[in-house]
Coordinates of C-alpha atoms in Angstrom, one line a residue:
Chain A
M1 CA 0.2 -0.1 -0.4
T2 CA 1.1 3.5 -0.7
A3 CA -0.1 5.2 2.6
K4 CA 2.8 7.3 4.4
K5 CA 5.1 5.4 6.3
V6 CA 4.6 4.8 10.2
R7 CA 7.3 6.7 12.2
V8 CA 8.7 4.6 14.7
G9 CA 10.9 4.7 17.6
F10 CA 12.6 1.8 19.7
F11 CA 13.7 2.6 23.3
D12 CA 15.5 0.6 25.8
F13 CA 15.2 0.2 29.2
T14 CA 16.6 -1.9 31.8
G15 CA 17.3 -5.5 29.7
C16 CA 19.6 -7.2 28.0
E17 CA 18.7 -5.3 24.9
G18 CA 18.0 -9.0 23.2
C19 CA 14.6 -7.9 22.1
Q20 CA 16.0 -5.2 20.1
L21 CA 18.8 -7.6 18.5
A22 CA 16.2 -10.2 17.6
K23 CA 14.3 -7.4 15.5
V24 CA 17.7 -6.6 13.8
S25 CA 18.3 -9.9 13.3
M26 CA 14.8 -10.6 11.1
E27 CA 17.1 -9.9 7.9
N28 CA 14.6 -11.5 5.7
E29 CA 11.6 -9.7 7.0
L30 CA 13.3 -6.3 7.2
P31 CA 13.4 -4.9 3.8
Q32 CA 9.9 -5.2 3.4
I33 CA 8.9 -3.8 7.2
L34 CA 11.0 -0.9 6.1
E35 CA 8.6 -0.4 3.1
H36 CA 5.9 0.5 5.8
I37 CA 7.9 1.9 8.6
E38 CA 10.4 4.6 8.9
I39 CA 12.6 4.3 12.2
V40 CA 13.2 7.7 13.4
N41 CA 14.7 6.5 16.9
F42 CA 16.8 3.5 17.6
R43 CA 19.7 3.5 19.9
E44 CA 20.9 0.0 18.6
A45 CA 21.1 0.8 15.0
M46 CA 21.5 4.6 14.1
S47 CA 22.9 8.0 15.5
E48 CA 20.3 10.5 13.9
K49 CA 17.2 10.6 16.4
S50 CA 13.9 12.4 16.2
W51 CA 11.2 12.4 18.6
D52 CA 8.6 13.1 16.1
M53 CA 6.9 9.6 15.7
D54 CA 3.9 7.5 15.6
V55 CA 4.7 4.8 17.9
A56 CA 7.1 4.1 20.4
F57 CA 8.0 0.4 20.8
I58 CA 10.0 0.0 24.4
E59 CA 12.2 -3.1 25.6
G60 CA 13.4 -3.3 29.2
S61 CA 11.4 -2.9 32.5
I62 CA 11.7 0.2 35.1
T63 CA 14.2 0.3 37.7
T64 CA 15.0 3.4 38.4
P65 CA 13.7 6.9 39.1
A66 CA 15.4 7.9 35.8
C67 CA 13.4 5.3 34.0
V68 CA 10.2 6.9 35.4
E69 CA 11.2 10.3 33.9
R70 CA 12.1 9.1 30.7
I71 CA 9.4 6.9 30.1
N72 CA 6.6 9.5 30.6
R73 CA 8.8 11.7 28.2
I74 CA 8.4 9.1 25.5
R75 CA 4.6 8.5 26.3
Q76 CA 3.9 12.3 25.9
A77 CA 5.9 12.2 22.8
A78 CA 4.3 8.7 21.2
P79 CA 0.3 8.8 20.3
I80 CA 0.8 4.9 20.3
L81 CA 3.1 2.8 22.9
V82 CA 3.6 -0.7 22.9
T83 CA 5.8 -3.1 24.9
L84 CA 8.5 -5.2 23.6
G85 CA 9.7 -8.1 25.1
A86 CA 9.4 -9.8 28.6
C87 CA 10.9 -7.1 30.3
S88 CA 8.6 -4.2 29.6
T89 CA 5.8 -6.2 29.2
I90 CA 5.5 -8.2 32.5
G91 CA 8.8 -7.1 34.5
G92 CA 10.8 -10.2 32.8
I93 CA 14.0 -11.7 34.5
N94 CA 14.6 -8.3 36.4
A95 CA 11.6 -9.3 38.7
I96 CA 13.3 -12.1 40.1
R97 CA 14.4 -9.4 42.8
V98 CA 11.1 -9.0 43.8
G99 CA 10.8 -9.7 47.4
R100 CA 14.1 -8.8 48.2
D101 CA 15.7 -6.0 50.0
L102 CA 16.3 -2.9 47.6
D103 CA 19.3 -1.7 49.9
E104 CA 20.9 -5.4 50.1
I105 CA 20.8 -5.8 46.5
R106 CA 22.4 -2.2 45.3
Q107 CA 25.2 -3.3 48.2
E108 CA 25.4 -6.6 46.7
V109 CA 25.9 -5.1 43.2
Y110 CA 27.3 -1.7 43.3
G111 CA 29.5 -2.3 47.0
D112 CA 30.2 1.2 48.6
K113 CA 29.3 3.0 45.8
R114 CA 25.7 1.9 46.2
Y115 CA 24.4 5.9 47.0
L116 CA 25.1 6.8 43.5
F117 CA 22.6 4.3 41.9
P118 CA 18.9 4.8 43.2
S119 CA 16.7 1.9 42.6
L120 CA 13.2 1.1 42.4
P121 CA 11.0 -2.0 42.7
V122 CA 10.9 -3.8 39.0
M123 CA 7.9 -2.7 37.0
P124 CA 6.6 -3.6 33.8
V125 CA 6.2 -0.2 31.7
S126 CA 2.2 -0.6 32.2
A127 CA 2.9 -0.1 35.9
V128 CA 4.1 3.6 35.1
V129 CA 2.1 4.8 31.9
K130 CA -0.8 3.5 29.8
V131 CA 0.2 0.8 27.3
D132 CA -1.7 0.5 23.9
A133 CA -0.4 -3.1 23.1
S134 CA 2.5 -5.6 23.9
I135 CA 4.5 -8.1 22.1
Y136 CA 5.1 -10.8 24.8
G137 CA 8.5 -12.9 25.1
C138 CA 11.9 -13.5 25.8
P139 CA 13.0 -12.9 23.2
P140 CA 10.1 -12.1 21.2
N141 CA 9.4 -14.8 18.4
P142 CA 10.0 -13.5 15.0
K143 CA 6.9 -14.7 13.7
D144 CA 5.0 -13.2 16.0
V145 CA 6.4 -9.7 15.7
A146 CA 5.6 -10.0 12.2
R147 CA 2.0 -11.2 13.0
F148 CA 1.8 -7.8 15.3
L149 CA 3.2 -5.7 12.9
T150 CA 0.8 -6.9 9.8
Q151 CA -1.9 -6.3 12.0
F152 CA -1.1 -3.0 13.6
L153 CA -0.3 -1.6 10.1
A154 CA -3.7 -2.6 8.9
G155 CA -5.0 -0.8 11.9
K156 CA -5.7 -3.2 14.3
I157 CA -4.4 -3.2 18.0
P158 CA -2.9 -6.8 18.1
Q159 CA -4.1 -8.5 20.6
A160 CA -2.0 -11.8 22.5
P161 CA -3.5 -14.9 23.3
K162 CA -4.9 -15.8 26.6
Y163 CA -4.6 -19.1 26.2
P164 CA -1.9 -21.3 27.7
V165 CA 1.4 -22.7 25.4
C166 CA -0.1 -26.0 25.3
I167 CA -2.4 -25.5 22.7
E168 CA 0.1 -24.3 20.4
C169 CA 2.4 -27.5 21.5
K170 CA -0.7 -29.7 20.8
L171 CA -1.1 -28.1 17.2
Q172 CA 2.6 -29.7 16.6
G173 CA 1.9 -32.9 17.8
N174 CA 4.0 -33.0 20.8
A175 CA 3.9 -35.2 23.9
C176 CA 3.1 -33.4 26.8
L177 CA 6.9 -33.0 28.5
L178 CA 4.9 -32.7 32.2
V179 CA 2.9 -35.6 31.8
Q180 CA 6.8 -37.2 31.2
G181 CA 7.9 -36.1 34.5
I182 CA 9.7 -32.7 33.1
P183 CA 8.7 -29.5 35.0
C184 CA 7.3 -27.7 32.0
M185 CA 5.7 -24.1 32.6
G186 CA 3.6 -24.5 29.4
V187 CA 0.2 -25.2 31.1
V188 CA 0.6 -21.8 33.0
T189 CA 2.1 -19.7 30.4
R190 CA 0.9 -17.6 27.7
A191 CA 1.0 -18.8 24.0
G192 CA 2.0 -17.1 21.1
C193 CA 5.5 -18.3 20.4
G194 CA 4.1 -21.6 18.6
A195 CA 5.3 -23.6 21.7
W196 CA 9.0 -23.0 20.5
C197 CA 11.0 -24.4 23.2
P198 CA 8.9 -27.4 24.2
S199 CA 8.6 -28.7 20.0
K200 CA 12.5 -28.9 20.4
G201 CA 12.2 -31.0 23.7
Q202 CA 13.0 -28.0 26.2
F203 CA 10.8 -27.3 28.8
C204 CA 9.0 -23.9 28.8
Y205 CA 10.8 -21.2 31.1
G206 CA 7.5 -18.9 31.0
C207 CA 9.0 -16.2 29.5
R208 CA 5.6 -14.8 27.9
G209 CA 4.1 -14.9 31.7
L210 CA 1.0 -16.2 33.2
I211 CA -2.0 -17.0 31.5
P212 CA -5.3 -15.1 33.6
D213 CA -6.4 -17.3 36.1
A214 CA -3.6 -19.9 35.6
N215 CA -3.8 -22.7 38.5
L216 CA -0.4 -22.1 40.3
D217 CA -2.0 -24.6 43.3
A218 CA -2.0 -27.6 40.6
L219 CA 1.3 -26.5 38.9
R220 CA 3.2 -26.7 42.8
I221 CA 1.7 -30.0 42.7
S222 CA 2.9 -31.2 39.6
F223 CA 6.4 -29.6 39.9
E224 CA 6.5 -31.4 43.2
E225 CA 5.9 -34.8 41.3
C226 CA 8.8 -33.9 39.0
G227 CA 10.9 -33.8 42.0
L228 CA 11.2 -30.0 42.6
S229 CA 11.8 -28.7 46.1
Q230 CA 9.5 -25.6 47.2
Q231 CA 12.7 -23.4 46.4
E232 CA 13.0 -24.7 43.0
I233 CA 9.3 -24.0 42.2
D234 CA 9.6 -20.5 43.7
N235 CA 12.6 -20.0 41.6
K236 CA 11.3 -21.4 38.3
L237 CA 7.9 -19.1 39.1
H238 CA 9.9 -16.0 39.9
L239 CA 12.3 -16.4 36.7
F240 CA 9.9 -14.4 34.6
S241 CA 6.7 -13.9 36.5
G242 CA 7.7 -12.7 39.7
R243 CA 5.9 -9.2 39.3
E244 CA 2.7 -11.1 38.4
L245 CA 3.1 -13.3 41.2
E246 CA 3.9 -10.0 43.7
K247 CA 0.1 -8.8 42.1
L248 CA -1.5 -12.2 43.0
S249 CA -0.1 -12.4 46.2
Chain B
M1 CA -15.2 -63.5 5.6
K2 CA -12.0 -63.6 3.5
R3 CA -8.8 -63.9 5.2
R4 CA -5.3 -64.2 4.2
G5 CA -1.7 -64.7 6.3
L6 CA 0.7 -62.2 6.0
L7 CA 4.2 -62.6 7.5
S8 CA 5.7 -59.7 9.7
Q9 CA 8.8 -59.8 7.3
K10 CA 6.5 -59.1 4.4
A11 CA 4.2 -56.4 5.9
P12 CA 6.6 -53.5 4.4
L13 CA 6.3 -55.6 0.9
F14 CA 2.4 -55.3 1.3
I15 CA 2.5 -51.4 2.3
R16 CA 5.1 -51.0 -0.8
H17 CA 2.2 -52.9 -2.7
L18 CA -0.3 -50.3 -1.6
M19 CA 1.6 -47.5 -2.5
N20 CA 1.6 -48.5 -6.1
K21 CA -2.7 -48.3 -5.6
G22 CA -2.4 -44.7 -4.4
Q23 CA -1.4 -42.2 -1.8
V24 CA -0.6 -44.1 1.4
Y25 CA -0.8 -42.3 4.9
G26 CA 0.0 -44.1 8.0
P27 CA 1.6 -43.8 11.9
V28 CA 5.1 -43.0 10.9
K29 CA 7.9 -42.1 13.4
N30 CA 8.2 -38.2 13.5
K31 CA 11.4 -36.1 14.6
T32 CA 10.6 -37.2 18.4
Q33 CA 10.3 -41.0 17.3
M34 CA 6.8 -41.2 18.3
P35 CA 4.1 -42.5 15.8
E36 CA 2.1 -39.8 13.6
F37 CA -0.5 -40.0 11.1
A38 CA 1.2 -38.8 7.9
Q39 CA 1.8 -39.7 4.5
V40 CA 4.5 -42.7 4.3
D41 CA 7.3 -42.1 2.2
E42 CA 9.2 -45.8 3.1
P43 CA 7.0 -48.7 4.2
S44 CA 9.9 -49.4 6.8
R45 CA 8.6 -46.2 8.3
V46 CA 5.5 -47.3 9.2
V47 CA 4.9 -48.4 12.6
L48 CA 2.3 -51.1 13.0
D49 CA 2.7 -52.2 16.5
Y50 CA 2.3 -49.0 18.5
T51 CA -0.1 -48.1 21.4
T52 CA -1.6 -44.6 19.9
T53 CA -0.8 -41.5 18.5
V54 CA -0.5 -38.2 20.2
L55 CA -3.0 -36.6 17.5
P56 CA -5.7 -38.6 16.0
P57 CA -5.9 -38.9 12.4
K58 CA -8.7 -36.3 12.1
R59 CA -5.3 -33.9 11.6
L60 CA -5.4 -35.7 7.8
F61 CA -9.4 -34.4 7.5
Q62 CA -8.9 -31.5 9.4
P63 CA -5.6 -30.0 9.6
P64 CA -4.0 -28.7 13.1
E65 CA -4.0 -25.2 11.1
E66 CA -5.1 -24.4 7.4
T67 CA -5.8 -21.8 5.2
I68 CA -9.7 -21.3 3.9
Y69 CA -8.8 -18.8 1.2
H70 CA -6.2 -16.6 0.1
F71 CA -7.4 -12.9 -0.5
S72 CA -5.8 -9.7 -1.6
R73 CA -6.3 -5.9 -0.2
K74 CA -5.3 -4.5 -3.4
D75 CA -7.9 -5.8 -5.9
F76 CA -10.1 -7.1 -3.4
T77 CA -10.3 -10.9 -4.7
V78 CA -10.6 -14.0 -2.7
E79 CA -9.2 -17.6 -3.9
P80 CA -10.8 -20.5 -2.1
A81 CA -7.5 -22.7 -0.7
K82 CA -6.8 -25.7 -2.7
V83 CA -7.3 -29.1 -1.3
S84 CA -4.9 -31.9 -2.7
G85 CA -6.1 -34.0 -5.4
D86 CA -8.9 -36.5 -5.9
G87 CA -6.5 -39.9 -6.2
L88 CA -6.9 -42.8 -3.8
K89 CA -5.7 -42.3 -0.7
I90 CA -4.9 -45.3 1.7
L91 CA -4.7 -45.2 5.6
V92 CA -2.7 -48.2 6.9
G93 CA -2.2 -49.0 10.4
L94 CA -5.9 -47.5 11.7
H95 CA -7.0 -49.0 15.4
N96 CA -10.7 -49.5 15.2
Y97 CA -11.5 -46.7 17.4
D98 CA -10.1 -44.3 15.3
A99 CA -12.1 -45.8 12.4
E100 CA -15.0 -44.9 14.8
G101 CA -13.8 -41.5 15.5
I102 CA -13.6 -40.6 12.2
A103 CA -17.0 -42.0 11.6
C104 CA -18.2 -39.5 14.4
L105 CA -16.8 -36.6 12.7
D106 CA -18.2 -37.3 9.2
Y107 CA -21.5 -37.2 11.2
Q108 CA -21.2 -34.1 13.0
M109 CA -19.1 -32.4 10.2
A110 CA -22.2 -33.2 7.5
R111 CA -24.7 -31.6 10.3
G112 CA -26.2 -28.1 9.3
P113 CA -24.0 -26.4 6.6
A114 CA -21.4 -28.9 5.9
D115 CA -17.7 -28.4 6.7
E116 CA -16.3 -28.3 3.4
G117 CA -12.5 -28.6 4.1
W118 CA -13.5 -32.0 6.1
A119 CA -15.7 -33.3 3.1
A120 CA -13.2 -32.4 0.7
R121 CA -10.2 -34.6 2.2
R122 CA -12.5 -37.0 3.1
R123 CA -13.0 -37.9 -0.5
N124 CA -11.4 -41.3 -1.8
W125 CA -10.1 -43.1 1.2
V126 CA -9.4 -46.7 1.9
F127 CA -9.2 -47.8 5.7
V128 CA -6.8 -50.4 6.5
G129 CA -7.1 -51.1 10.0
V130 CA -4.5 -53.2 12.7
S131 CA -5.2 -54.7 15.7
Y132 CA -3.5 -53.1 19.0
E133 CA -2.3 -54.0 22.6
P134 CA -4.0 -51.5 24.8
D135 CA -2.3 -49.9 27.6
Q136 CA -4.0 -48.7 31.3
H137 CA -6.0 -46.1 29.5
H138 CA -7.5 -47.7 26.6
F139 CA -11.3 -48.4 27.6
S140 CA -12.9 -48.6 23.7
P141 CA -14.9 -51.9 24.5
S142 CA -16.9 -49.8 26.9
V143 CA -18.1 -47.6 24.4
G144 CA -19.4 -50.3 22.3
I145 CA -16.0 -50.9 20.2
G146 CA -14.3 -54.3 21.1
P147 CA -11.4 -56.1 19.5
D148 CA -13.9 -57.4 16.7
H149 CA -15.1 -54.4 15.7
R150 CA -14.6 -53.7 12.4
N151 CA -16.9 -50.8 11.5
G152 CA -15.7 -48.3 8.6
L153 CA -12.7 -50.6 7.7
D154 CA -11.8 -51.9 4.6
L155 CA -8.9 -54.0 5.2
F156 CA -7.8 -55.6 8.8
M157 CA -4.6 -56.6 9.9
D158 CA -5.3 -58.8 12.8
K159 CA -1.9 -59.8 15.1
A160 CA -1.4 -63.5 14.6
D161 CA 1.3 -65.5 15.6
G162 CA 4.4 -64.8 13.3
G163 CA 2.5 -61.8 11.3
Y164 CA -0.9 -60.8 10.5
N165 CA -4.4 -62.5 9.2
V166 CA -5.4 -60.0 6.8
E167 CA -9.4 -59.7 6.7
L168 CA -11.1 -58.8 3.7
L169 CA -14.0 -56.5 4.7
T170 CA -15.1 -54.9 1.7
E171 CA -15.3 -54.9 -2.4
R172 CA -13.0 -52.0 -2.1
G173 CA -10.5 -53.2 0.4
A174 CA -10.3 -56.4 -1.4
S175 CA -9.8 -55.0 -4.8
L176 CA -6.4 -53.3 -3.5
L177 CA -4.8 -56.8 -3.1
D178 CA -5.0 -57.6 -6.7
G179 CA -1.5 -58.2 -8.1
F180 CA 0.1 -59.1 -4.3
G181 CA 1.7 -62.4 -4.3
G182 CA 3.3 -62.1 -0.4
W183 CA 0.5 -64.2 1.1
S184 CA 0.8 -67.1 3.3
A185 CA -2.0 -69.4 4.8
P186 CA -3.5 -67.7 7.7
L187 CA -1.4 -67.7 10.9
P188 CA -2.4 -68.9 14.5
E189 CA -4.5 -66.7 16.0
T190 CA -3.1 -64.9 19.4
P191 CA -5.4 -64.4 22.2
A192 CA -7.8 -61.6 22.4
P193 CA -6.3 -58.5 24.3
K194 CA -6.8 -57.7 27.7
F195 CA -8.4 -54.3 28.6
H196 CA -7.0 -52.6 31.7
N197 CA -9.4 -49.7 32.2
R198 CA -13.4 -49.5 31.6
L199 CA -16.3 -47.8 32.3
L200 CA -18.8 -49.2 34.7
P201 CA -22.0 -48.0 33.0
M202 CA -23.6 -49.4 29.9
P203 CA -23.0 -46.9 26.9
S204 CA -26.9 -46.3 26.8
D205 CA -26.9 -45.4 30.6
L206 CA -24.1 -42.6 30.2
P207 CA -26.3 -40.1 29.0
H208 CA -28.7 -40.5 31.9
I209 CA -26.1 -40.4 34.5
L210 CA -25.1 -37.0 33.1
A211 CA -28.7 -35.6 32.9
R212 CA -28.8 -36.2 36.6
S213 CA -25.1 -34.9 37.4
Y214 CA -25.1 -31.0 36.0
E215 CA -25.3 -29.7 39.6
H216 CA -22.7 -32.6 40.9
P217 CA -19.9 -31.4 43.4
I218 CA -17.4 -33.6 41.1
W219 CA -17.1 -30.9 38.2
Q220 CA -15.8 -28.3 41.1
Q221 CA -13.5 -31.2 42.7
E222 CA -11.9 -31.8 38.8
A223 CA -11.4 -28.3 38.2
K224 CA -9.1 -27.9 41.4
R225 CA -6.4 -29.7 39.5
C226 CA -7.2 -28.8 35.9
F227 CA -5.1 -26.2 34.1
S228 CA -7.6 -25.3 31.5
C229 CA -4.9 -26.1 29.3
G230 CA -6.8 -27.6 26.6
S231 CA -4.6 -30.6 25.9
C232 CA -7.7 -33.2 26.4
T233 CA -10.0 -31.7 23.7
M234 CA -6.7 -30.9 21.1
V235 CA -5.9 -34.5 21.5
C236 CA -9.4 -35.9 20.9
P237 CA -10.5 -37.7 17.8
T238 CA -14.1 -36.2 18.2
C239 CA -13.2 -32.7 18.8
Y240 CA -13.5 -30.1 16.0
C241 CA -13.8 -26.7 17.1
F242 CA -11.9 -24.5 15.6
D243 CA -10.8 -20.5 15.4
V244 CA -10.5 -18.3 12.5
F245 CA -7.8 -15.6 12.0
D246 CA -6.3 -13.2 9.3
E247 CA -2.8 -13.7 8.8
L248 CA -1.3 -10.7 6.4
Q249 CA 2.1 -10.8 4.6
L250 CA 4.4 -8.2 5.2
D251 CA 4.0 -6.8 1.8
M252 CA 0.3 -5.5 3.6
E253 CA -1.5 -6.7 0.3
S254 CA -1.8 -10.8 0.2
G255 CA -3.2 -12.5 3.3
E256 CA -4.4 -15.8 3.8
K257 CA -8.0 -16.5 6.0
K258 CA -7.1 -19.5 8.3
R259 CA -8.5 -21.8 11.0
H260 CA -6.6 -23.7 13.6
W261 CA -8.0 -26.1 16.3
D262 CA -9.2 -24.2 19.6
S263 CA -10.2 -25.8 22.9
C264 CA -13.8 -25.1 24.7
Q265 CA -11.2 -25.9 27.7
V266 CA -9.3 -22.5 27.6
A267 CA -11.2 -19.7 29.4
P268 CA -11.0 -17.3 26.2
F269 CA -13.0 -19.9 24.4
T270 CA -16.5 -18.5 25.2
E271 CA -15.1 -14.8 25.4
V272 CA -17.0 -12.4 23.3
A273 CA -17.4 -8.7 22.5
G274 CA -17.3 -6.9 25.4
G275 CA -15.5 -9.4 27.4
E276 CA -18.3 -11.5 28.4
I277 CA -17.1 -14.9 29.3
F278 CA -20.1 -17.4 29.7
R279 CA -18.2 -20.4 30.5
K280 CA -15.8 -18.7 32.9
E281 CA -15.5 -21.0 35.7
T282 CA -13.2 -23.8 35.3
S283 CA -15.5 -26.5 36.3
S284 CA -18.4 -25.6 33.8
R285 CA -15.5 -25.9 31.1
V286 CA -14.6 -29.2 32.7
R287 CA -18.0 -30.3 32.7
H288 CA -18.3 -29.2 29.2
R289 CA -16.3 -31.4 27.7
I290 CA -17.6 -34.4 29.2
Y291 CA -21.1 -33.4 28.5
R292 CA -20.3 -33.2 24.7
K293 CA -18.6 -36.9 24.8
F294 CA -21.7 -38.8 26.6
K295 CA -24.8 -36.8 26.6
Y296 CA -24.8 -33.5 24.1
I297 CA -24.4 -34.9 20.8
T298 CA -24.8 -38.5 22.1
D299 CA -28.8 -37.3 22.5
H300 CA -29.2 -37.2 18.3
Y301 CA -25.9 -39.5 17.1
G302 CA -27.2 -42.2 19.3
R303 CA -23.7 -43.7 20.7
P304 CA -21.3 -42.2 22.9
F305 CA -19.1 -39.2 20.9
C306 CA -16.3 -40.8 22.8
I307 CA -14.2 -43.7 21.3
G308 CA -12.4 -45.0 24.5
C309 CA -8.9 -44.2 23.0
G310 CA -7.6 -42.8 25.9
R311 CA -5.7 -40.0 24.7
C312 CA -7.3 -37.2 26.8
I313 CA -6.1 -39.2 29.9
R314 CA -2.5 -39.6 28.6
A315 CA -2.2 -36.2 27.6
C316 CA -3.3 -34.6 30.8
P317 CA -1.0 -32.9 32.9
A318 CA -3.4 -33.0 35.5
K319 CA -4.0 -36.4 35.0
I320 CA -8.0 -36.3 35.2
S321 CA -9.5 -39.1 33.6
I322 CA -12.8 -39.2 31.7
S323 CA -13.4 -43.0 32.6
E324 CA -12.7 -41.9 36.3
V325 CA -15.4 -39.3 36.2
M326 CA -17.9 -41.2 34.5
N327 CA -17.3 -43.9 37.0
N328 CA -17.4 -41.9 40.2
L329 CA -20.4 -40.7 38.6
A330 CA -22.0 -43.6 38.3
R331 CA -21.1 -45.1 41.7
K332 CA -22.8 -42.1 43.1
A333 CA -25.5 -42.6 41.0
A334 CA -25.8 -46.3 41.8
G335 CA -25.4 -45.8 45.7

């Protein structure tokens, strides 16, 4: 279509920047995507930047007072704000520190220079500003990113699935890992990845976060039967969903 | 009924013979070494001795994901997706319950406006059954599909001492054997398989038991451990629900209207515009599945809409068992 290109900015907060790299590595799709969008702000891939944009994609979670200030500035500049990846969408791996004392963590990381590094409890972007849509996953699945972009460019606000990974796992014809005693998080984890990990025999890490009304009591029983200790179960649950669990408790 | 002996070592030759007659499908080892219904490219890859498959053979007639039509947003055209040719297709290694599962869906897919994809893919098939050794979950005889059941099959390979006795059940099946010279005399029969799981009630009693169990506490009890993951329905040979969606190409001009299997066990299945979910409680979804198998459709189909394959039991990460639920309800109804 010949419509005006959508002006897009990419912004990184606290995260590994893997989401942005995952996007840059969509080599086959990028030329076609760039027919429709113009990237005006992307630290990872350009030096000239603009704040005049239609959409902001946010990667990384909110962890410092400076993050809060910056995300508010982006929100004011961007008519549409989309979170990209687990950290910005659900808090992500950074949320493993949920439930621990912040001063203790600052001491552990920065030592006696900790007073130079103010810190906040880890938050997904939606805890600070309004989020219009989200791309889940650590990292986001390129197919899912393409699905999001095409729907978005067609004028829809794309919705992520609310059902668990099992649906996509069974579409692939996979035998259930959890039934085989392998502690797979797929039963409580939001789909959309196409059962990326379990289709390769690797249990789901839960990187897309919990489905609404996830049956965590049943999950604990299943994981115990897999031979996991309470601590190991907690660790698995908190790996990506620390923030969501905090909300539930 | 005519029977011919087939030694085990001749079975690949027999499958090779069938491959000269038409496209052959059957349980072949997939990338994880599990048997899965797919097209056969090499007779030695067919697994005739298997417990069951993860996905039922319905995947050949209603693929897990399929394109309904292609569309163009540029010139506003719609092109229905092509379903592969009308040549003869032969499904080998089908367990007798799976043939009944296909019969269930033949019935249901033809009701009301017929499902075109199903009808197109179901044309021109010959079914070659094979006997099986039940595991702890099969309960097919309890829903009227005992070891001697041959409904819907054209040929049947009955496991015997040293090979199979091939039964000629229909003209269509018998005609496939023309030109094959690998027969032996009928082989000594092996004892009938023992089943380790069963339903306590008679098949005809199942709908009556459910008719008085709608408010039973069992649904709440099962819901406590249910993940609402949908695995039970995804692997069910008589489930057929799907979700329809659009997939646009990145050129933003061409795209496909697609559908993939969906499950009544996941909460968003019944979510409608405005966010209302009319089977919001897990217990209501657990109950719904079992009523679909033994009451709602059974009331007009005349027999259980469950074939006792046990796939849902094997696939359930919460160890929910449809046979156990029905037996508990039957015991409580009797007591």
